[in-house]
XYZ file of C-alpha atoms in Angstrom:
425
model
C -44.750 15.823 -28.795
C -41.248 15.204 -30.165
C -38.581 12.521 -29.780
C -35.169 13.585 -28.506
C -32.092 11.399 -28.743
C -29.541 11.608 -25.952
C -26.025 10.937 -27.242
C -23.281 9.481 -25.070
C -21.303 12.459 -23.728
C -17.616 12.697 -22.951
C -17.642 12.665 -19.142
C -14.100 13.969 -18.980
C -10.454 13.293 -19.803
C -11.099 12.979 -23.546
C -12.689 9.535 -23.345
C -13.808 8.020 -26.658
C -16.114 5.197 -25.552
C -17.934 3.679 -22.588
C -19.809 0.507 -21.726
C -23.506 0.511 -20.871
C -23.571 -1.163 -17.456
C -27.159 -0.857 -16.178
C -30.230 0.844 -17.529
C -32.297 2.462 -14.778
C -35.286 2.947 -17.093
C -37.240 0.974 -19.705
C -39.424 1.962 -22.668
C -42.600 3.611 -21.414
C -41.103 4.826 -18.133
C -41.552 8.507 -17.235
C -38.347 10.425 -16.562
C -37.717 13.841 -15.087
C -34.961 16.309 -15.840
C -31.705 15.143 -14.188
C -33.132 11.737 -13.208
C -30.394 9.091 -13.424
C -31.205 6.909 -16.428
C -28.106 4.744 -16.942
C -24.801 3.673 -15.393
C -21.856 3.663 -17.804
C -18.327 2.385 -17.274
C -15.533 4.420 -18.782
C -11.851 3.596 -18.731
C -11.693 5.250 -15.317
C -14.882 4.622 -13.348
C -18.584 3.847 -13.312
C -20.544 7.053 -13.886
C -24.252 7.799 -13.489
C -25.753 9.729 -16.407
C -28.765 11.996 -15.721
C -31.494 12.640 -18.259
C -31.254 15.934 -20.155
C -34.995 15.802 -20.853
C -38.275 15.321 -19.031
C -40.703 12.998 -20.765
C -41.302 9.313 -21.460
C -38.701 6.784 -22.595
C -39.411 5.929 -26.228
C -36.572 3.488 -26.972
C -33.275 2.270 -25.554
C -30.713 2.426 -28.352
C -27.914 0.456 -26.683
C -27.855 -2.796 -24.735
C -26.357 -3.487 -21.334
C -22.839 -4.757 -21.872
C -22.482 -2.912 -25.181
C -19.539 -0.562 -25.739
C -20.699 2.706 -27.294
C -18.640 5.473 -28.874
C -18.905 9.007 -27.545
C -21.468 10.839 -29.658
C -23.571 7.780 -30.451
C -27.282 7.944 -29.434
C -28.137 5.709 -26.482
C -31.758 6.597 -25.639
C -34.770 8.279 -27.246
C -37.161 10.256 -25.024
C -40.592 11.603 -26.007
C -40.943 15.175 -24.822
C -43.357 18.074 -25.269
C -42.612 21.184 -27.320
C -41.677 21.730 -30.942
C -40.738 18.645 -32.959
C -37.031 17.987 -33.340
C -35.458 15.621 -35.857
C -34.590 12.374 -34.132
C -31.106 12.205 -35.641
C -30.104 15.612 -34.291
C -27.902 15.996 -31.277
C -29.791 17.241 -28.206
C -29.206 20.800 -27.106
C -28.755 22.014 -23.583
C -31.627 23.639 -21.725
C -32.067 27.367 -22.624
C -29.891 29.633 -20.456
C -31.377 32.457 -18.380
C -32.147 35.663 -20.268
C -29.085 37.414 -18.829
C -26.663 34.707 -19.899
C -25.387 34.002 -23.435
C -26.419 30.714 -25.020
C -23.642 28.126 -25.281
C -23.878 25.424 -27.931
C -23.042 22.016 -26.466
C -23.966 18.501 -27.393
C -23.469 16.623 -24.137
C -25.630 17.903 -21.323
C -25.383 17.852 -17.543
C -22.158 15.855 -17.524
C -18.796 16.052 -19.269
C -17.523 18.567 -21.759
C -19.546 17.758 -24.842
C -18.879 15.584 -27.860
C -15.840 16.518 -29.892
C -16.151 17.486 -33.529
C -14.314 14.305 -34.413
C -16.924 12.243 -32.641
C -19.737 13.965 -34.603
C -18.127 13.150 -37.957
C -17.446 9.478 -37.402
C -18.872 7.082 -39.951
C -22.481 6.061 -39.349
C -22.915 3.030 -37.119
C -25.256 0.230 -37.939
C -28.455 0.381 -35.978
C -28.273 -1.512 -32.734
C -31.191 -3.418 -31.303
C -32.991 -1.890 -28.341
C -32.004 -3.189 -24.942
C -33.898 -5.885 -23.059
C -35.576 -7.476 -26.086
C -38.333 -9.979 -25.432
C -37.548 -13.631 -25.890
C -38.502 -14.947 -29.354
C -42.272 -15.206 -29.566
C -43.690 -18.612 -28.713
C -47.359 -19.531 -28.884
C -47.489 -20.628 -25.236
C -46.041 -17.342 -23.970
C -47.267 -14.636 -26.333
C -48.813 -12.645 -23.465
C -45.734 -12.615 -21.256
C -43.800 -9.360 -20.767
C -40.214 -8.959 -22.003
C -37.593 -10.866 -20.049
C -35.295 -8.556 -18.072
C -31.784 -9.865 -17.462
C -28.188 -9.290 -18.515
C -26.504 -10.791 -21.613
C -24.176 -13.116 -19.613
C -27.209 -14.669 -17.901
C -28.930 -15.160 -21.237
C -25.917 -17.170 -22.368
C -25.894 -19.149 -19.111
C -29.600 -19.913 -19.514
C -28.963 -21.129 -23.037
C -26.115 -23.357 -21.835
C -28.358 -24.799 -19.114
C -31.256 -25.304 -21.493
C -33.551 -22.999 -19.482
C -36.241 -20.807 -21.033
C -35.863 -17.398 -19.404
C -39.575 -16.698 -19.860
C -40.237 -19.510 -17.366
C -37.933 -18.081 -14.686
C -39.355 -15.866 -11.967
C -37.160 -12.796 -11.396
C -36.566 -11.415 -7.916
C -34.605 -8.316 -8.931
C -35.897 -4.774 -9.511
C -38.811 -4.679 -11.976
C -38.727 -8.472 -12.124
C -35.147 -8.655 -13.389
C -33.751 -12.205 -13.416
C -30.609 -12.661 -11.321
C -28.055 -15.448 -11.471
C -29.469 -16.941 -8.275
C -32.978 -16.913 -9.783
C -31.666 -18.877 -12.743
C -29.821 -21.404 -10.576
C -32.801 -21.816 -8.251
C -35.036 -22.545 -11.240
C -32.756 -25.277 -12.524
C -34.106 -28.593 -11.288
C -30.911 -30.532 -11.747
C -27.185 -29.832 -11.936
C -25.743 -28.714 -15.216
C -23.870 -31.352 -17.239
C -20.343 -31.988 -16.046
C -18.972 -30.624 -19.311
C -20.753 -27.305 -18.717
C -19.523 -27.080 -15.125
C -15.912 -27.454 -16.241
C -16.131 -25.286 -19.341
C -13.492 -22.569 -19.714
C -14.875 -19.082 -19.282
C -13.844 -16.115 -21.409
C -14.319 -12.660 -19.919
C -14.085 -9.526 -22.067
C -11.406 -7.072 -20.962
C -12.809 -3.554 -21.009
C -13.525 -0.485 -18.950
C -11.465 0.039 -15.804
C -9.640 -3.295 -16.033
C -8.586 -2.681 -19.634
C -7.333 0.823 -18.854
C -5.471 -0.381 -15.757
C -3.755 -3.178 -17.683
C -2.627 -0.800 -20.425
C -1.337 1.738 -17.891
C 0.608 -0.852 -15.908
C 2.244 -2.300 -19.032
C 3.195 1.191 -20.194
C 4.625 2.027 -16.775
C 6.570 -1.221 -16.398
C 8.233 -0.877 -19.808
C 8.800 2.890 -19.694
C 10.004 3.773 -16.192
C 13.059 1.931 -14.806
C 11.672 0.561 -11.544
C 13.707 0.104 -8.374
C 12.169 -1.287 -5.166
C 13.613 -1.048 -1.656
C 12.339 -2.718 1.531
C 12.294 -1.762 5.196
C 10.830 -3.561 8.223
C 9.459 -1.113 10.784
C 8.360 -1.252 14.409
C 4.778 0.058 14.123
C 3.926 -0.075 17.822
C 4.053 3.724 18.061
C 1.611 4.012 15.155
C -0.792 1.488 16.695
C -0.774 3.395 19.992
C -1.219 6.726 18.193
C -4.217 5.357 16.242
C -5.773 4.135 19.511
C -5.386 7.623 21.028
C -7.033 9.265 18.026
C -9.958 6.836 18.209
C -10.575 7.953 21.804
C -10.271 11.648 20.975
C -13.715 13.361 20.875
C -12.593 15.327 17.822
C -12.320 12.063 15.854
C -15.655 10.567 16.895
C -17.423 9.149 13.842
C -14.224 9.176 11.773
C -12.506 5.912 10.863
C -8.852 6.033 11.869
C -6.319 3.401 10.773
C -2.562 2.998 10.247
C -3.158 4.059 6.627
C -3.815 7.574 7.918
C -0.452 7.642 9.689
C 1.280 6.233 6.596
C -0.308 9.030 4.565
C 0.996 11.612 7.021
C 4.425 9.989 6.794
C 4.471 10.184 2.986
C 3.326 13.815 3.028
C 6.091 14.692 5.476
C 8.650 12.835 3.361
C 7.578 14.824 0.302
C 7.910 18.048 2.292
C 11.503 17.138 3.103
C 12.343 15.555 -0.274
C 10.164 17.271 -2.928
C 11.966 15.564 -5.825
C 10.036 12.377 -5.045
C 6.785 14.170 -5.915
C 7.533 14.620 -9.595
C 7.233 13.135 -13.071
C 9.494 12.603 -16.053
C 8.538 14.642 -19.151
C 10.038 12.596 -21.971
C 8.893 14.901 -24.761
C 10.513 18.027 -23.310
C 13.302 16.200 -21.478
C 12.359 17.833 -18.202
C 11.562 16.799 -14.656
C 8.274 18.319 -13.513
C 8.168 18.850 -9.755
C 4.542 19.072 -8.604
C 3.444 22.002 -6.457
C 0.762 19.945 -4.665
C 0.725 16.416 -3.315
C -2.283 14.669 -4.852
C -2.077 11.566 -2.702
C -3.358 8.437 -4.443
C -4.729 5.472 -2.487
C -4.992 2.197 -4.408
C -8.387 0.563 -3.871
C -9.518 -2.913 -4.921
C -13.074 -2.737 -6.254
C -15.406 -5.217 -7.984
C -14.493 -3.534 -11.281
C -10.743 -3.649 -10.802
C -8.005 -1.571 -9.235
C -8.728 2.138 -8.872
C -6.377 4.826 -7.554
C -8.410 7.897 -6.560
C -6.412 10.709 -5.016
C -6.837 13.405 -2.395
C -6.106 16.749 -4.035
C -3.557 19.009 -2.269
C -3.401 16.575 0.645
C -0.452 18.449 2.170
C -2.795 21.276 3.170
C -5.283 19.156 5.133
C -5.342 18.906 8.939
C -5.122 15.357 10.305
C -8.859 14.964 10.854
C -9.755 16.328 7.411
C -7.245 13.972 5.814
C -8.838 11.030 7.648
C -12.286 12.047 6.370
C -10.986 12.427 2.807
C -9.353 8.977 2.867
C -12.576 7.391 4.137
C -14.613 9.070 1.414
C -12.201 7.891 -1.284
C -12.458 4.294 -0.099
C -16.240 4.229 0.261
C -16.979 5.857 -3.100
C -14.506 3.526 -4.851
C -16.110 0.409 -3.349
C -19.566 1.653 -4.338
C -18.448 2.438 -7.886
C -19.173 6.154 -7.525
C -15.659 7.547 -7.997
C -15.641 10.621 -10.216
C -13.219 10.671 -13.161
C -11.675 13.861 -11.733
C -10.707 11.979 -8.564
C -8.798 9.435 -10.650
C -6.739 12.021 -12.506
C -3.748 14.114 -11.520
C -2.228 11.860 -8.854
C 1.390 12.624 -7.938
C 2.384 9.840 -5.493
C 0.580 6.696 -4.335
C 0.142 4.372 -1.354
C -1.052 0.785 -1.782
C -1.966 -1.391 1.191
C -1.637 -5.107 0.453
C -1.512 -5.858 4.173
C -5.321 -5.958 4.219
C -5.017 -9.231 2.270
C -2.550 -10.716 4.765
C 0.428 -10.229 2.418
C 3.753 -9.156 3.914
C 5.435 -7.371 1.003
C 5.290 -6.647 -2.719
C 6.992 -4.752 -5.537
C 4.305 -2.327 -6.729
C 4.320 -0.865 -10.237
C 4.305 2.906 -10.512
C 1.240 4.743 -11.671
C 2.137 6.386 -14.996
C 3.359 9.931 -14.474
C 4.446 9.393 -10.864
C 7.905 8.952 -9.381
C 7.146 6.717 -6.387
C 4.651 4.340 -4.787
C 4.737 3.087 -1.176
C 3.462 -0.390 -0.345
C 2.294 -1.371 3.165
C 2.464 -5.032 4.168
C 0.515 -6.868 6.833
C 0.643 -5.543 10.401
C 1.971 -8.411 12.523
C 2.920 -9.021 16.154
C 6.582 -10.100 16.043
C 9.558 -10.411 18.429
C 11.650 -7.227 18.408
C 14.788 -6.138 20.234
C 14.174 -3.089 22.469
C 16.885 -1.968 24.920
C 18.684 -5.306 24.539
C 15.461 -7.176 25.376
C 13.350 -9.250 22.993
C 9.739 -8.094 23.315
C 6.600 -8.453 21.184
C 6.006 -5.446 18.928
C 3.719 -4.552 16.046
C 5.737 -4.651 12.820
C 5.160 -4.031 9.122
C 7.274 -4.355 6.013
C 7.416 -1.308 3.744
C 8.440 -1.345 0.110
C 9.044 1.742 -1.994
C 9.179 1.514 -5.789
C 10.534 4.544 -7.616
C 11.438 5.748 -11.085
C 15.234 5.631 -11.239
C 15.296 8.417 -13.846
C 14.071 10.882 -11.207
C 14.914 9.206 -7.911
C 18.374 7.719 -7.384
C 19.207 5.155 -4.738
C 20.223 7.729 -2.145
C 17.022 9.757 -2.425
C 14.835 6.653 -2.478
C 16.575 5.319 0.623
C 16.196 8.617 2.482
C 12.500 8.808 1.656
C 11.842 5.226 2.774
C 13.867 5.688 5.956
C 11.976 8.878 6.813
C 8.618 7.173 6.316
C 9.785 4.350 8.572
C 10.990 6.755 11.261
C 7.643 8.572 11.179
C 5.709 5.312 11.572
C 7.867 4.319 14.531
C 7.108 7.607 16.298
C 4.221 9.598 14.774
C 4.398 12.279 17.496
C 8.004 12.955 16.496
C 6.928 13.276 12.865
C 4.025 15.597 13.598
C 6.197 17.789 15.785
C 8.434 18.467 12.761
C 5.604 19.591 10.461
């Protein structure tokens, strides 16, 4: 029997740290090879880490809510086989006899810990996660209290002993509602009105830094266009009734995506980035279409790779998968990298228009406002039509006013008559 330490791997994009979000195991739990043991939040997404070993959890070396550097040990697992020093980095499983062995530190996910990460100064030992409440004579036989650090603070503020609270979550974990239900009276007025300080980290921290960098690096210009979307609404209704689209969610966002892809085909300079170091404009070969998604952990912009090559139905499926995985916190870091142009839909919040900030490394972002029934002049008659306001922000170093206007006008023309747009593809 030996104890193996699993060190936090780099799950991609050269990340240097991650936050421990949720432990899926506790000391004493059996684990199998590739069983998910912990959820971590990087600067890009929440990622599930599988176990590189089969055995029994010996200790948790990092707490939920703690930010850990890549290369730092996060869990110790008792396994069979020859003893291995507990401060050694785990090795990957032996390769088949006909394959050469490859030395790597991080297993199953990512690209391994960099040499720099291995030589960082030693960190002070961190307490194991989910410690028991301080021992009290009346409760010495109670099991450790399972809950998150913010709830421990709330319990302290409310004067509640967590050991007395009955947890309804998995493995008896105490939830916020459990804590509030246990409280017999309202918290003091001072506590109810206390300012709350929330740490900025993970996705929200990375998004904030990227937006500030973009706003103060790229000269933004935004143009607006109000469009008659009745043709798009009718086209979406026809697709919903088409047997080929049964089981596939179809929305105006799909048509807007087709419009942007067609605009890029006609005006490829809008699908580019500014290379400051080499003083070059890089025109992308593929359109990696980003779709901004609001999630509980902040704004994410996953992208559909080489979207210009997808048939309409496949594009609809890809957009649905992006949205669902983002909402569930399962977006892969690879899906958040390499975007070339973005669409953001603030209309879902009932907002008519906005001036979106560019994603770093992109030349343009299209914003869709709320779809509204409005009076519109058609053949000298005022009739009700479905309308939307579009706004296009672009980097004025790459896209001048003429090009930006042509792109926005083409997107608007496509949305007015999607069949016309598809006929030109």
